[in-house]
């Protein structure tokens, strides 16, 4: 309380100071992180567009080998997320993130030299290994700067950048593969990897000078701004963040049942959304050529980005998570059913928009991590990595949902997509009841403490809130 009074006394009008601080952080953090995520998404998913070229023929891929190449990426991706987020907690994001950018850019460009199935397996595994630190690291960095009423919208804006990359990637792939085929004796799909991979390097160097570190260590903020930034996030847990080791944070995260609800919830969403790894192939089943197919992939991604931002902004405004997670899953399930049920071109293309609404829940789920496991920061860092890494197990098995022999309706895949969207809804509902139980127990114990000790922060409330790693006044977002 004394620290809070000193900070507020130094900054004067808090509303004005906070607005100025938020604008400064947004200008430094959001555009650069969005650009990095666009490059991350392109370097990861350009193989889907390359498949429409001569990739499989040139590298002698047969049967389900392409599916295995998609799957092996996520093995490397999962292995490094938790340890790298624990490392990020102890390093400077403005140096660590650009370093991993240079690593994945090198591997992605090298994919253009792949000659056979074995080289694909090695390169895609390495690409997953070096791309893994970015997204959970970005989520953790956001949670260090933004409050829970600001977080969902910004996570969705970041994720919308990935959706726009899907749209932009299709247009870029169309231009490269129609204009570069045979240049210097190199196939178009190889140019796709080379150009998109090398484009990441200059952005990495720019990120070193633009990205912030943490509130306490960012040098281009004034002392008053740093103190206000620390206070803003500390107040979300109604207490200053007590620093603990990463191992203790790991233990706290895995002992909290809320982690498992969110983990499985995100696993359901990621499984249902795995169709994006095959989206150009799905759109091609409508009967169009390569260039038209790549152009037709763009509008559904734009729709997904817009929907995700609007849904998350309304979630922040309403301070509600559950319904904002539920309805996009219902809507996308209707799209999966339509896709499996008809060969009508118009209906199937409309269904692709509905299928993309699966991402409408994404920002709300990930912002629920920060408010369900708010403190200490080491616990939150592990939670973000576990949710992101654990949920990406989905891509390992879901990569086999779409064998070419099941096209064009992919009935089995669409049935499974509906099932896993239902799992996402179920976990969101269970988490809501679980957090409501915690809130009611905190309210009941506070009432008992008022009656017995004339304070809402009495012995009972303090003991229970301590077991949850939160302040007695804290209440979970539902």
mmCIF file of C-alpha atoms in Angstrom, residues 141-298:
data_model
loop_
_atom_site.group_PDB
_atom_site.id
_atom_site.type_symbol
_atom_site.label_atom_id
_atom_site.label_comp_id
_atom_site.label_asym_id
_atom_site.label_seq_id
_atom_site.Cartn_x
_atom_site.Cartn_y
_atom_site.Cartn_z
ATOM 1 C CA UNK A 141 5.339 -10.599 -22.432
ATOM 2 C CA UNK A 142 1.840 -9.225 -23.034
ATOM 3 C CA UNK A 143 0.720 -10.421 -19.596
ATOM 4 C CA UNK A 144 3.634 -8.490 -18.046
ATOM 5 C CA UNK A 145 2.426 -5.198 -19.572
ATOM 6 C CA UNK A 146 -1.364 -5.377 -19.922
ATOM 7 C CA UNK A 147 -4.168 -5.786 -17.384
ATOM 8 C CA UNK A 148 -6.790 -8.492 -17.760
ATOM 9 C CA UNK A 149 -9.344 -6.002 -19.148
ATOM 10 C CA UNK A 150 -6.822 -5.108 -21.893
ATOM 11 C CA UNK A 151 -5.365 -8.527 -22.598
ATOM 12 C CA UNK A 152 -7.975 -10.450 -24.640
ATOM 13 C CA UNK A 153 -8.299 -7.772 -27.317
ATOM 14 C CA UNK A 154 -4.534 -7.456 -27.743
ATOM 15 C CA UNK A 155 -3.998 -11.206 -27.883
ATOM 16 C CA UNK A 156 -6.700 -11.391 -30.537
ATOM 17 C CA UNK A 157 -5.125 -8.526 -32.484
ATOM 18 C CA UNK A 158 -1.830 -10.413 -32.370
ATOM 19 C CA UNK A 159 -3.504 -13.621 -33.460
ATOM 20 C CA UNK A 160 -5.431 -11.744 -36.144
ATOM 21 C CA UNK A 161 -2.045 -10.873 -37.609
ATOM 22 C CA UNK A 162 -1.557 -14.607 -38.102
ATOM 23 C CA UNK A 163 -4.929 -14.859 -39.815
ATOM 24 C CA UNK A 164 -4.039 -11.935 -42.067
ATOM 25 C CA UNK A 165 -0.774 -13.739 -42.793
ATOM 26 C CA UNK A 166 -2.889 -16.638 -43.996
ATOM 27 C CA UNK A 167 -4.687 -14.277 -46.368
ATOM 28 C CA UNK A 168 -1.547 -12.376 -47.368
ATOM 29 C CA UNK A 169 0.408 -15.637 -47.594
ATOM 30 C CA UNK A 170 -1.966 -17.000 -50.186
ATOM 31 C CA UNK A 171 -1.642 -13.855 -52.303
ATOM 32 C CA UNK A 172 2.150 -13.774 -51.892
ATOM 33 C CA UNK A 173 2.454 -17.478 -52.692
ATOM 34 C CA UNK A 174 0.341 -16.959 -55.798
ATOM 35 C CA UNK A 175 2.648 -14.144 -56.981
ATOM 36 C CA UNK A 176 5.864 -16.058 -56.234
ATOM 37 C CA UNK A 177 4.750 -19.385 -57.658
ATOM 38 C CA UNK A 178 3.373 -17.843 -60.854
ATOM 39 C CA UNK A 179 6.270 -15.442 -61.406
ATOM 40 C CA UNK A 180 9.377 -17.218 -60.132
ATOM 41 C CA UNK A 181 8.962 -20.731 -61.507
ATOM 42 C CA UNK A 182 12.170 -21.773 -63.227
ATOM 43 C CA UNK A 183 14.130 -18.620 -62.387
ATOM 44 C CA UNK A 184 17.816 -19.528 -62.023
ATOM 45 C CA UNK A 185 16.732 -23.098 -62.635
ATOM 46 C CA UNK A 186 14.864 -23.223 -59.306
ATOM 47 C CA UNK A 187 11.279 -24.471 -58.909
ATOM 48 C CA UNK A 188 8.642 -21.974 -57.732
ATOM 49 C CA UNK A 189 7.973 -23.735 -54.429
ATOM 50 C CA UNK A 190 11.690 -23.536 -53.542
ATOM 51 C CA UNK A 191 11.665 -19.768 -54.185
ATOM 52 C CA UNK A 192 8.696 -19.521 -51.826
ATOM 53 C CA UNK A 193 10.743 -20.871 -48.903
ATOM 54 C CA UNK A 194 13.871 -18.871 -49.800
ATOM 55 C CA UNK A 195 12.099 -15.509 -50.154
ATOM 56 C CA UNK A 196 9.822 -15.812 -47.119
ATOM 57 C CA UNK A 197 12.600 -17.201 -44.928
ATOM 58 C CA UNK A 198 15.175 -14.509 -45.672
ATOM 59 C CA UNK A 199 12.579 -11.723 -45.218
ATOM 60 C CA UNK A 200 12.600 -12.430 -41.465
ATOM 61 C CA UNK A 201 16.264 -11.476 -40.916
ATOM 62 C CA UNK A 202 16.015 -7.650 -41.278
ATOM 63 C CA UNK A 203 12.905 -7.628 -39.102
ATOM 64 C CA UNK A 204 14.845 -9.433 -36.357
ATOM 65 C CA UNK A 205 17.476 -6.704 -36.265
ATOM 66 C CA UNK A 206 14.796 -3.991 -36.093
ATOM 67 C CA UNK A 207 13.066 -5.826 -33.230
ATOM 68 C CA UNK A 208 16.202 -5.567 -31.080
ATOM 69 C CA UNK A 209 15.787 -1.785 -30.920
ATOM 70 C CA UNK A 210 11.985 -1.562 -30.785
ATOM 71 C CA UNK A 211 10.677 -4.281 -28.453
ATOM 72 C CA UNK A 212 10.382 -3.547 -24.714
ATOM 73 C CA UNK A 213 11.797 -5.813 -22.037
ATOM 74 C CA UNK A 214 9.907 -5.971 -18.731
ATOM 75 C CA UNK A 215 8.298 -3.048 -16.854
ATOM 76 C CA UNK A 216 11.131 -2.841 -14.349
ATOM 77 C CA UNK A 217 13.931 -3.032 -16.928
ATOM 78 C CA UNK A 218 12.768 -1.135 -20.022
ATOM 79 C CA UNK A 219 15.214 1.748 -20.384
ATOM 80 C CA UNK A 220 13.213 3.990 -22.724
ATOM 81 C CA UNK A 221 10.559 4.525 -20.027
ATOM 82 C CA UNK A 222 10.959 7.135 -17.320
ATOM 83 C CA UNK A 223 11.222 6.019 -13.701
ATOM 84 C CA UNK A 224 7.624 7.120 -13.073
ATOM 85 C CA UNK A 225 6.398 5.194 -16.131
ATOM 86 C CA UNK A 226 8.234 2.054 -15.066
ATOM 87 C CA UNK A 227 6.754 2.233 -11.578
ATOM 88 C CA UNK A 228 3.260 2.783 -12.967
ATOM 89 C CA UNK A 229 3.651 -0.138 -15.379
ATOM 90 C CA UNK A 230 4.689 -2.406 -12.490
ATOM 91 C CA UNK A 231 1.831 -1.171 -10.306
ATOM 92 C CA UNK A 232 -0.848 -1.643 -12.997
ATOM 93 C CA UNK A 233 -0.197 -5.339 -13.403
ATOM 94 C CA UNK A 234 0.494 -5.926 -9.694
ATOM 95 C CA UNK A 235 -2.929 -4.518 -8.824
ATOM 96 C CA UNK A 236 -4.538 -7.184 -11.028
ATOM 97 C CA UNK A 237 -3.570 -9.754 -8.426
ATOM 98 C CA UNK A 238 -4.235 -7.170 -5.691
ATOM 99 C CA UNK A 239 -0.647 -7.462 -4.512
ATOM 100 C CA UNK A 240 2.923 -6.921 -5.589
ATOM 101 C CA UNK A 241 4.449 -9.856 -7.442
ATOM 102 C CA UNK A 242 6.678 -11.833 -5.086
ATOM 103 C CA UNK A 243 9.577 -13.136 -7.143
ATOM 104 C CA UNK A 244 10.094 -16.905 -6.988
ATOM 105 C CA UNK A 245 12.222 -19.350 -8.916
ATOM 106 C CA UNK A 246 11.159 -20.925 -12.188
ATOM 107 C CA UNK A 247 11.063 -24.417 -10.647
ATOM 108 C CA UNK A 248 8.676 -23.219 -7.928
ATOM 109 C CA UNK A 249 6.551 -21.537 -10.610
ATOM 110 C CA UNK A 250 6.517 -24.795 -12.583
ATOM 111 C CA UNK A 251 5.292 -26.708 -9.535
ATOM 112 C CA UNK A 252 2.589 -24.135 -8.736
ATOM 113 C CA UNK A 253 1.282 -24.201 -12.296
ATOM 114 C CA UNK A 254 1.013 -27.984 -12.477
ATOM 115 C CA UNK A 255 -0.746 -28.169 -9.099
ATOM 116 C CA UNK A 256 -3.490 -25.740 -10.161
ATOM 117 C CA UNK A 257 -6.524 -27.545 -11.685
ATOM 118 C CA UNK A 258 -7.386 -24.438 -13.741
ATOM 119 C CA UNK A 259 -4.323 -25.139 -15.899
ATOM 120 C CA UNK A 260 -5.715 -28.483 -17.028
ATOM 121 C CA UNK A 261 -9.150 -27.098 -17.907
ATOM 122 C CA UNK A 262 -7.567 -24.428 -20.125
ATOM 123 C CA UNK A 263 -5.029 -26.843 -21.560
ATOM 124 C CA UNK A 264 -7.699 -29.325 -22.719
ATOM 125 C CA UNK A 265 -9.954 -26.465 -23.858
ATOM 126 C CA UNK A 266 -7.199 -25.140 -26.107
ATOM 127 C CA UNK A 267 -6.392 -28.695 -27.230
ATOM 128 C CA UNK A 268 -9.975 -29.018 -28.457
ATOM 129 C CA UNK A 269 -9.754 -25.720 -30.335
ATOM 130 C CA UNK A 270 -6.374 -26.549 -31.884
ATOM 131 C CA UNK A 271 -7.600 -29.941 -33.055
ATOM 132 C CA UNK A 272 -10.687 -28.438 -34.681
ATOM 133 C CA UNK A 273 -8.574 -25.731 -36.322
ATOM 134 C CA UNK A 274 -5.910 -28.085 -37.704
ATOM 135 C CA UNK A 275 -7.685 -27.960 -41.060
ATOM 136 C CA UNK A 276 -5.726 -24.753 -41.766
ATOM 137 C CA UNK A 277 -2.628 -26.913 -42.394
ATOM 138 C CA UNK A 278 -4.535 -28.285 -45.392
ATOM 139 C CA UNK A 279 -6.663 -25.248 -46.211
ATOM 140 C CA UNK A 280 -5.346 -24.681 -49.765
ATOM 141 C CA UNK A 281 -5.962 -28.373 -50.478
ATOM 142 C CA UNK A 282 -9.510 -28.114 -49.072
ATOM 143 C CA UNK A 283 -10.237 -25.025 -51.189
ATOM 144 C CA UNK A 284 -8.709 -26.720 -54.246
ATOM 145 C CA UNK A 285 -11.315 -29.465 -53.835
ATOM 146 C CA UNK A 286 -13.876 -26.886 -55.031
ATOM 147 C CA UNK A 287 -12.445 -27.467 -58.491
ATOM 148 C CA UNK A 288 -10.271 -24.396 -59.126
ATOM 149 C CA UNK A 289 -6.713 -24.132 -60.448
ATOM 150 C CA UNK A 290 -3.627 -23.305 -58.358
ATOM 151 C CA UNK A 291 -3.673 -19.509 -58.690
ATOM 152 C CA UNK A 292 -7.441 -19.208 -58.151
ATOM 153 C CA UNK A 293 -7.230 -21.557 -55.166
ATOM 154 C CA UNK A 294 -4.522 -19.476 -53.464
ATOM 155 C CA UNK A 295 -6.528 -16.292 -54.057
ATOM 156 C CA UNK A 296 -9.722 -17.872 -52.677
ATOM 157 C CA UNK A 297 -7.960 -18.805 -49.423
ATOM 158 C CA UNK A 298 -7.557 -15.124 -48.501
#
